[in-house]
Amino acid sequence: MLSITAGFGILGLNLSQPPLVAAFNAFNEYRGLSYGIGGDEGALTVPNYIKHYQPNLKGYSVGDHIGLYCSDIPEKDQLNAALSGSLSINLQHQLDYLLSEMKVIPGIDVQNDWKMINIQIGSNDMCSACESGYENITSPDAFASHIDAAVERIRTNVPRVLVNLIGAFNVSQLFPVTAGQAYCRPQNNDPSTVGNVRECTCGSTPGGLDKMDELAVEYNKRLYAIYEKHQQTKSDNFTVVYQHSNLNMTSFPIEFFSNIDCFHPGLIGHQWVSKIIWNQLFSPQSLKPSVFNFDANETVYCPTDSDRIATN
């Protein structure tokens, strides 16, 4: 899980605030608004959709705090183990926190309660793949190994769990969409200062966008293969599902992104992604969309009494 799941920069830079306050708040992680695990009241998130049917849900993150790279704030993070800047190789560290915290949150019966664990990572792996020394740990095979090890650790340590594998976003598409945009540099008039170029090495490296395109395809092939493997091992106690995330970023309004860097999704982005991930949960693989174009009027599926999360 990475800074997107951590909710980094969701509310962006608010120029109506005093400059120092705005700058400080811009680098917050708005974990309560995170599409996959946020639980702030009224937020459009997967946990809040679940809470509509199961108000006793536990473990969703709330509120916000300054972005942290190597530590957690359990009272706000709850079971949101995401760390900003994470690569897939860091998943074991995040599982250390998750598996420990799961045992101490009041109201969670680890043995008998059903859990859903989202795994969505890969953007930072793609961005780092052009840096010297990162080639081996960001290769498709290394990426798959990190994910597979994480899923296996969950399988052997967490009873009654559904692992929700979410495809890696092809972040190369955001660079031509956001290049030079005034929205992405709210504090100056220099088109070269859009933050995503500084945050993502491959985004400014010759051939880097093509490399990210290739990695996105290969990462998602590997994720799907892990899902398929566990189709053979699923039981009444454990299963893995896979959600496509082939987002057509050329269809996105610029406001999809946080204006702090035009790399991380803003509030509009998180709200929309929450809907497409939630809606996919109730569709078998054969009926899931293969490409997602932005739709400001995207609706939230309301499951019926006969609906179940699709595990095939």
CSV table of C-alpha atoms in Angstrom, one decimal:
chain,number,residue,atom,x,y,z
A,1,MET,CA,0.0,0.0,0.0
A,2,LEU,CA,1.4,3.4,-0.9
A,3,SER,CA,0.8,7.1,-0.5
A,4,ILE,CA,-2.4,7.0,-2.6
A,5,THR,CA,-4.0,4.7,-0.1
A,6,ALA,CA,-2.5,6.8,2.7
A,7,GLY,CA,-4.5,9.7,1.3
A,8,PHE,CA,-1.5,12.0,0.7
A,9,GLY,CA,-2.4,15.5,-0.5
A,10,ILE,CA,-6.1,14.7,-1.2
A,11,LEU,CA,-7.2,18.3,-0.3
A,12,GLY,CA,-4.2,19.9,-2.0
A,13,LEU,CA,-2.9,23.4,-1.5
A,14,ASN,CA,-5.6,25.8,-0.3
A,15,LEU,CA,-4.6,29.3,-1.4
A,16,SER,CA,-7.2,30.9,0.8
A,17,GLN,CA,-5.2,29.9,3.9
A,18,PRO,CA,-2.2,31.8,5.2
A,19,PRO,CA,0.9,30.6,3.2
A,20,LEU,CA,2.6,28.7,6.0
A,21,VAL,CA,-0.7,27.0,7.0
A,22,ALA,CA,-1.5,26.1,3.4
A,23,ALA,CA,2.0,24.7,2.8
A,24,PHE,CA,1.8,22.6,6.0
A,25,ASN,CA,-1.6,21.2,5.3
A,26,ALA,CA,-0.8,20.4,1.7
A,27,PHE,CA,1.5,17.6,2.8
A,28,ASN,CA,-1.0,16.0,5.1
A,29,GLU,CA,-2.3,12.4,4.6
A,30,TYR,CA,-6.1,12.6,4.6
A,31,ARG,CA,-6.5,9.0,5.6
A,32,GLY,CA,-10.2,9.4,6.5
A,33,LEU,CA,-10.8,10.3,2.8
A,34,SER,CA,-8.8,7.5,1.3
A,35,TYR,CA,-10.9,5.6,-1.3
A,36,GLY,CA,-10.1,2.1,-0.1
A,37,ILE,CA,-10.0,2.4,3.7
A,38,GLY,CA,-11.1,5.9,4.8
A,39,GLY,CA,-14.0,6.2,7.2
A,40,ASP,CA,-14.6,9.9,7.7
A,41,GLU,CA,-18.3,10.7,8.1
A,42,GLY,CA,-19.9,11.4,4.7
A,43,ALA,CA,-16.8,10.5,2.7
A,44,LEU,CA,-17.2,8.5,-0.5
A,45,THR,CA,-15.1,5.4,0.4
A,46,VAL,CA,-15.4,1.7,0.2
A,47,PRO,CA,-15.6,1.3,4.0
A,48,ASN,CA,-18.4,3.8,4.2
A,49,TYR,CA,-20.3,1.9,1.5
A,50,ILE,CA,-19.8,-1.2,3.6
A,51,LYS,CA,-20.9,0.6,6.8
A,52,HIS,CA,-24.3,1.3,5.1
A,53,TYR,CA,-24.9,-2.4,5.4
A,54,GLN,CA,-22.7,-3.2,8.4
A,55,PRO,CA,-22.5,-0.3,10.8
A,56,ASN,CA,-20.3,-2.2,13.2
A,57,LEU,CA,-17.4,-2.2,10.7
A,58,LYS,CA,-14.0,-1.7,12.4
A,59,GLY,CA,-10.5,-0.7,11.2
A,60,TYR,CA,-11.1,2.2,8.8
A,61,SER,CA,-8.8,5.2,9.1
A,62,VAL,CA,-10.0,8.6,10.2
A,63,GLY,CA,-8.9,12.2,10.1
A,64,ASP,CA,-5.5,13.4,8.8
A,65,HIS,CA,-2.0,13.9,9.9
A,66,ILE,CA,1.3,15.0,8.4
A,67,GLY,CA,2.8,12.6,5.9
A,68,LEU,CA,5.0,10.0,7.6
A,69,TYR,CA,7.5,7.7,5.8
A,70,CYS,CA,8.5,5.2,8.5
A,71,SER,CA,5.9,5.2,11.2
A,72,ASP,CA,2.2,5.1,11.9
A,73,ILE,CA,-0.3,6.9,14.1
A,74,PRO,CA,-2.6,4.0,15.2
A,75,GLU,CA,-5.4,6.1,16.7
A,76,LYS,CA,-6.0,7.6,13.2
A,77,ASP,CA,-4.5,5.1,10.9
A,78,GLN,CA,-6.3,2.1,12.5
A,79,LEU,CA,-5.8,-0.7,9.9
A,80,ASN,CA,-4.6,1.6,7.1
A,81,ALA,CA,-1.0,0.4,7.0
A,82,ALA,CA,-0.1,2.4,3.9
A,83,LEU,CA,3.2,4.4,4.0
A,84,SER,CA,3.8,7.3,1.6
A,85,GLY,CA,6.6,6.5,-0.8
A,86,SER,CA,6.3,2.7,-0.4
A,87,LEU,CA,7.5,0.2,-3.0
A,88,SER,CA,6.2,-3.3,-3.2
A,89,ILE,CA,9.4,-4.5,-1.4
A,90,ASN,CA,8.1,-2.6,1.7
A,91,LEU,CA,4.8,-4.6,2.0
A,92,GLN,CA,6.3,-6.9,4.7
A,93,HIS,CA,6.9,-3.9,6.9
A,94,GLN,CA,3.4,-2.8,6.4
A,95,LEU,CA,2.1,-6.2,7.3
A,96,ASP,CA,4.1,-6.1,10.5
A,97,TYR,CA,1.9,-3.2,11.5
A,98,LEU,CA,-1.3,-4.5,10.2
A,99,LEU,CA,-1.2,-7.9,11.7
A,100,SER,CA,-0.2,-6.5,15.1
A,101,GLU,CA,-2.8,-3.7,15.1
A,102,MET,CA,-5.6,-6.1,14.1
A,103,LYS,CA,-5.2,-7.8,17.4
A,104,VAL,CA,-5.5,-4.7,19.6
A,105,ILE,CA,-8.4,-2.7,18.1
A,106,PRO,CA,-11.4,-3.1,20.5
A,107,GLY,CA,-14.3,-5.0,18.9
A,108,ILE,CA,-12.3,-7.1,16.4
A,109,ASP,CA,-12.6,-10.8,16.8
A,110,VAL,CA,-9.6,-11.9,14.8
A,111,GLN,CA,-10.5,-15.5,14.7
A,112,ASN,CA,-14.2,-15.2,13.7
A,113,ASP,CA,-14.7,-11.8,12.1
A,114,TRP,CA,-14.4,-11.5,8.3
A,115,LYS,CA,-11.8,-9.0,7.0
A,116,MET,CA,-11.1,-7.4,3.7
A,117,ILE,CA,-7.5,-6.4,3.0
A,118,ASN,CA,-6.8,-4.2,0.0
A,119,ILE,CA,-3.4,-4.4,-1.7
A,120,GLN,CA,-2.8,-1.6,-4.2
A,121,ILE,CA,0.8,-0.7,-5.0
A,122,GLY,CA,3.1,-0.3,-7.9
A,123,SER,CA,3.2,3.4,-8.9
A,124,ASN,CA,6.3,4.1,-6.9
A,125,ASP,CA,7.9,0.9,-8.2
A,126,MET,CA,7.3,2.2,-11.8
A,127,CYS,CA,8.6,5.7,-11.0
A,128,SER,CA,11.8,4.3,-9.3
A,129,ALA,CA,12.6,1.8,-12.1
A,130,CYS,CA,14.7,4.4,-13.9
A,131,GLU,CA,17.0,5.0,-10.9
A,132,SER,CA,20.3,3.3,-10.6
A,133,GLY,CA,20.1,0.5,-8.1
A,134,TYR,CA,16.4,0.0,-8.3
A,135,GLU,CA,16.2,-2.1,-11.4
A,136,ASN,CA,16.3,-5.5,-9.6
A,137,ILE,CA,13.7,-4.7,-6.9
A,138,THR,CA,11.2,-3.1,-9.4
A,139,SER,CA,11.4,-5.7,-12.1
A,140,PRO,CA,8.1,-7.5,-12.9
A,141,ASP,CA,9.3,-10.7,-11.4
A,142,ALA,CA,10.5,-8.9,-8.2
A,143,PHE,CA,7.2,-7.1,-8.0
A,144,ALA,CA,5.3,-10.3,-8.3
A,145,SER,CA,7.5,-12.0,-5.7
A,146,HIS,CA,6.8,-9.2,-3.2
A,147,ILE,CA,3.0,-9.3,-3.7
A,148,ASP,CA,2.9,-13.1,-3.6
A,149,ALA,CA,4.9,-13.2,-0.4
A,150,ALA,CA,2.5,-10.7,1.2
A,151,VAL,CA,-0.6,-12.6,0.1
A,152,GLU,CA,0.9,-15.9,1.4
A,153,ARG,CA,1.7,-14.3,4.7
A,154,ILE,CA,-1.9,-13.1,5.0
A,155,ARG,CA,-3.2,-16.5,4.1
A,156,THR,CA,-1.2,-18.2,6.8
A,157,ASN,CA,-1.8,-15.6,9.5
A,158,VAL,CA,-5.2,-14.1,9.1
A,159,PRO,CA,-8.3,-16.3,9.4
A,160,ARG,CA,-11.5,-15.5,7.5
A,161,VAL,CA,-10.0,-13.0,5.0
A,162,LEU,CA,-10.7,-11.7,1.5
A,163,VAL,CA,-7.6,-10.2,-0.1
A,164,ASN,CA,-8.6,-7.5,-2.7
A,165,LEU,CA,-5.8,-7.1,-5.2
A,166,ILE,CA,-6.2,-3.8,-7.0
A,167,GLY,CA,-4.3,-3.4,-10.3
A,168,ALA,CA,-1.4,-1.0,-10.6
A,169,PHE,CA,-2.2,2.4,-12.1
A,170,ASN,CA,-0.4,3.2,-15.4
A,171,VAL,CA,1.0,6.5,-14.1
A,172,SER,CA,2.8,7.4,-17.3
A,173,GLN,CA,-0.4,8.7,-18.7
A,174,LEU,CA,-0.7,11.5,-16.1
A,175,PHE,CA,2.5,13.4,-17.4
A,176,PRO,CA,1.1,14.5,-20.8
A,177,VAL,CA,-2.3,15.3,-19.1
A,178,THR,CA,-0.8,17.5,-16.5
A,179,ALA,CA,2.3,19.0,-18.2
A,180,GLY,CA,2.6,22.7,-17.7
A,181,GLN,CA,-1.0,23.0,-16.3
A,182,ALA,CA,-1.4,26.1,-14.1
A,183,TYR,CA,-3.6,24.1,-11.8
A,184,CYS,CA,-0.6,21.9,-11.0
A,185,ARG,CA,1.6,24.8,-9.9
A,186,PRO,CA,-0.7,27.1,-7.9
A,187,GLN,CA,2.1,29.1,-6.4
A,188,ASN,CA,4.0,30.2,-9.4
A,189,ASN,CA,4.0,30.7,-13.2
A,190,ASP,CA,6.8,28.3,-14.1
A,191,PRO,CA,5.5,25.3,-16.1
A,192,SER,CA,8.7,23.3,-15.2
A,193,THR,CA,7.7,23.2,-11.5
A,194,VAL,CA,4.9,20.7,-11.7
A,195,GLY,CA,5.7,18.4,-8.8
A,196,ASN,CA,5.1,15.0,-10.4
A,197,VAL,CA,8.3,15.4,-12.5
A,198,ARG,CA,10.3,15.7,-9.2
A,199,GLU,CA,8.5,12.8,-7.5
A,200,CYS,CA,8.7,10.3,-10.3
A,201,THR,CA,12.2,9.8,-11.8
A,202,CYS,CA,10.9,7.9,-14.9
A,203,GLY,CA,8.6,10.8,-15.6
A,204,SER,CA,11.5,13.0,-16.6
A,205,THR,CA,13.9,10.3,-17.9
A,206,PRO,CA,14.3,9.7,-21.6
A,207,GLY,CA,12.4,6.6,-22.4
A,208,GLY,CA,10.9,6.6,-18.9
A,209,LEU,CA,7.3,6.8,-20.0
A,210,ASP,CA,7.7,3.9,-22.3
A,211,LYS,CA,9.3,1.9,-19.5
A,212,MET,CA,6.4,2.7,-17.2
A,213,ASP,CA,3.9,1.6,-19.8
A,214,GLU,CA,5.7,-1.7,-20.1
A,215,LEU,CA,5.9,-2.2,-16.3
A,216,ALA,CA,2.2,-1.4,-15.8
A,217,VAL,CA,1.3,-4.1,-18.3
A,218,GLU,CA,3.7,-6.6,-16.7
A,219,TYR,CA,2.8,-5.8,-13.1
A,220,ASN,CA,-0.9,-6.3,-13.8
A,221,LYS,CA,-0.2,-9.6,-15.6
A,222,ARG,CA,1.6,-10.8,-12.5
A,223,LEU,CA,-1.2,-9.6,-10.2
A,224,TYR,CA,-3.8,-11.4,-12.3
A,225,ALA,CA,-1.6,-14.5,-12.2
A,226,ILE,CA,-1.5,-14.4,-8.4
A,227,TYR,CA,-5.3,-14.0,-8.4
A,228,GLU,CA,-5.6,-17.0,-10.7
A,229,LYS,CA,-3.2,-19.1,-8.6
A,230,HIS,CA,-5.3,-18.5,-5.5
A,231,GLN,CA,-8.5,-19.4,-7.3
A,232,GLN,CA,-7.2,-22.9,-6.9
A,233,THR,CA,-6.6,-22.5,-3.1
A,234,LYS,CA,-9.6,-20.5,-2.1
A,235,SER,CA,-11.7,-21.9,0.8
A,236,ASP,CA,-14.4,-21.0,3.2
A,237,ASN,CA,-11.7,-19.1,5.2
A,238,PHE,CA,-9.6,-17.4,2.5
A,239,THR,CA,-9.9,-16.0,-1.0
A,240,VAL,CA,-8.3,-13.5,-3.4
A,241,VAL,CA,-10.1,-11.2,-5.8
A,242,TYR,CA,-8.7,-8.9,-8.4
A,243,GLN,CA,-10.0,-5.5,-9.5
A,244,HIS,CA,-8.9,-4.0,-12.8
A,245,SER,CA,-7.5,-0.4,-12.7
A,246,ASN,CA,-6.8,0.4,-16.3
A,247,LEU,CA,-7.7,4.0,-15.9
A,248,ASN,CA,-7.8,6.1,-19.0
A,249,MET,CA,-6.2,9.2,-17.6
A,250,THR,CA,-6.6,11.2,-20.8
A,251,SER,CA,-10.3,11.2,-19.9
A,252,PHE,CA,-9.7,12.8,-16.5
A,253,PRO,CA,-10.5,16.4,-15.6
A,254,ILE,CA,-7.4,18.1,-14.2
A,255,GLU,CA,-9.2,18.4,-10.9
A,256,PHE,CA,-9.0,14.6,-10.6
A,257,PHE,CA,-5.4,15.2,-9.3
A,258,SER,CA,-4.2,17.0,-6.2
A,259,ASN,CA,-2.9,20.4,-7.1
A,260,ILE,CA,0.0,19.8,-4.8
A,261,ASP,CA,1.8,17.7,-7.3
A,262,CYS,CA,-0.7,16.5,-10.0
A,263,PHE,CA,0.6,13.0,-9.2
A,264,HIS,CA,-1.6,11.9,-6.3
A,265,PRO,CA,-5.4,11.8,-6.8
A,266,GLY,CA,-7.3,14.7,-5.2
A,267,LEU,CA,-10.7,14.4,-3.5
A,268,ILE,CA,-12.5,14.0,-6.9
A,269,GLY,CA,-10.1,11.2,-7.8
A,270,HIS,CA,-10.5,9.3,-4.6
A,271,GLN,CA,-14.3,9.5,-4.7
A,272,TRP,CA,-14.4,8.2,-8.3
A,273,VAL,CA,-11.9,5.4,-7.7
A,274,SER,CA,-13.9,4.3,-4.6
A,275,LYS,CA,-16.9,3.8,-6.9
A,276,ILE,CA,-15.2,1.8,-9.6
A,277,ILE,CA,-13.5,-0.5,-7.0
A,278,TRP,CA,-16.7,-1.0,-5.0
A,279,ASN,CA,-18.8,-1.7,-8.1
A,280,GLN,CA,-16.3,-4.3,-9.4
A,281,LEU,CA,-16.6,-6.2,-6.2
A,282,PHE,CA,-20.0,-7.5,-7.3
A,283,SER,CA,-19.0,-8.5,-10.8
A,284,PRO,CA,-17.4,-11.7,-11.9
A,285,GLN,CA,-14.1,-11.3,-13.8
A,286,SER,CA,-15.8,-11.9,-17.1
A,287,LEU,CA,-18.1,-8.9,-16.6
A,288,LYS,CA,-15.6,-6.4,-15.2
A,289,PRO,CA,-14.8,-3.4,-17.4
A,290,SER,CA,-11.3,-3.6,-19.0
A,291,VAL,CA,-10.8,0.2,-19.3
A,292,PHE,CA,-12.2,3.0,-17.1
A,293,ASN,CA,-13.1,6.4,-18.5
A,294,PHE,CA,-13.9,9.2,-16.0
A,295,ASP,CA,-17.6,9.8,-15.5
A,296,ALA,CA,-18.5,12.6,-13.1
A,297,ASN,CA,-21.9,10.9,-12.8
A,298,GLU,CA,-20.6,7.5,-11.8
A,299,THR,CA,-23.1,5.8,-9.5
A,300,VAL,CA,-22.5,3.5,-6.5
A,301,TYR,CA,-23.9,0.0,-6.9
A,302,CYS,CA,-26.4,-0.9,-4.2
A,303,PRO,CA,-26.2,-4.6,-3.6
A,304,THR,CA,-29.4,-6.6,-3.1
A,305,ASP,CA,-30.0,-9.3,-0.5
A,306,SER,CA,-28.9,-11.9,-3.0
A,307,ASP,CA,-25.7,-10.2,-3.9
A,308,ARG,CA,-22.3,-11.5,-2.8
A,309,ILE,CA,-18.8,-10.3,-3.4
A,310,ALA,CA,-17.8,-12.1,-6.6
A,311,THR,CA,-14.8,-14.4,-6.0
A,312,ASN,CA,-14.5,-15.9,-9.5
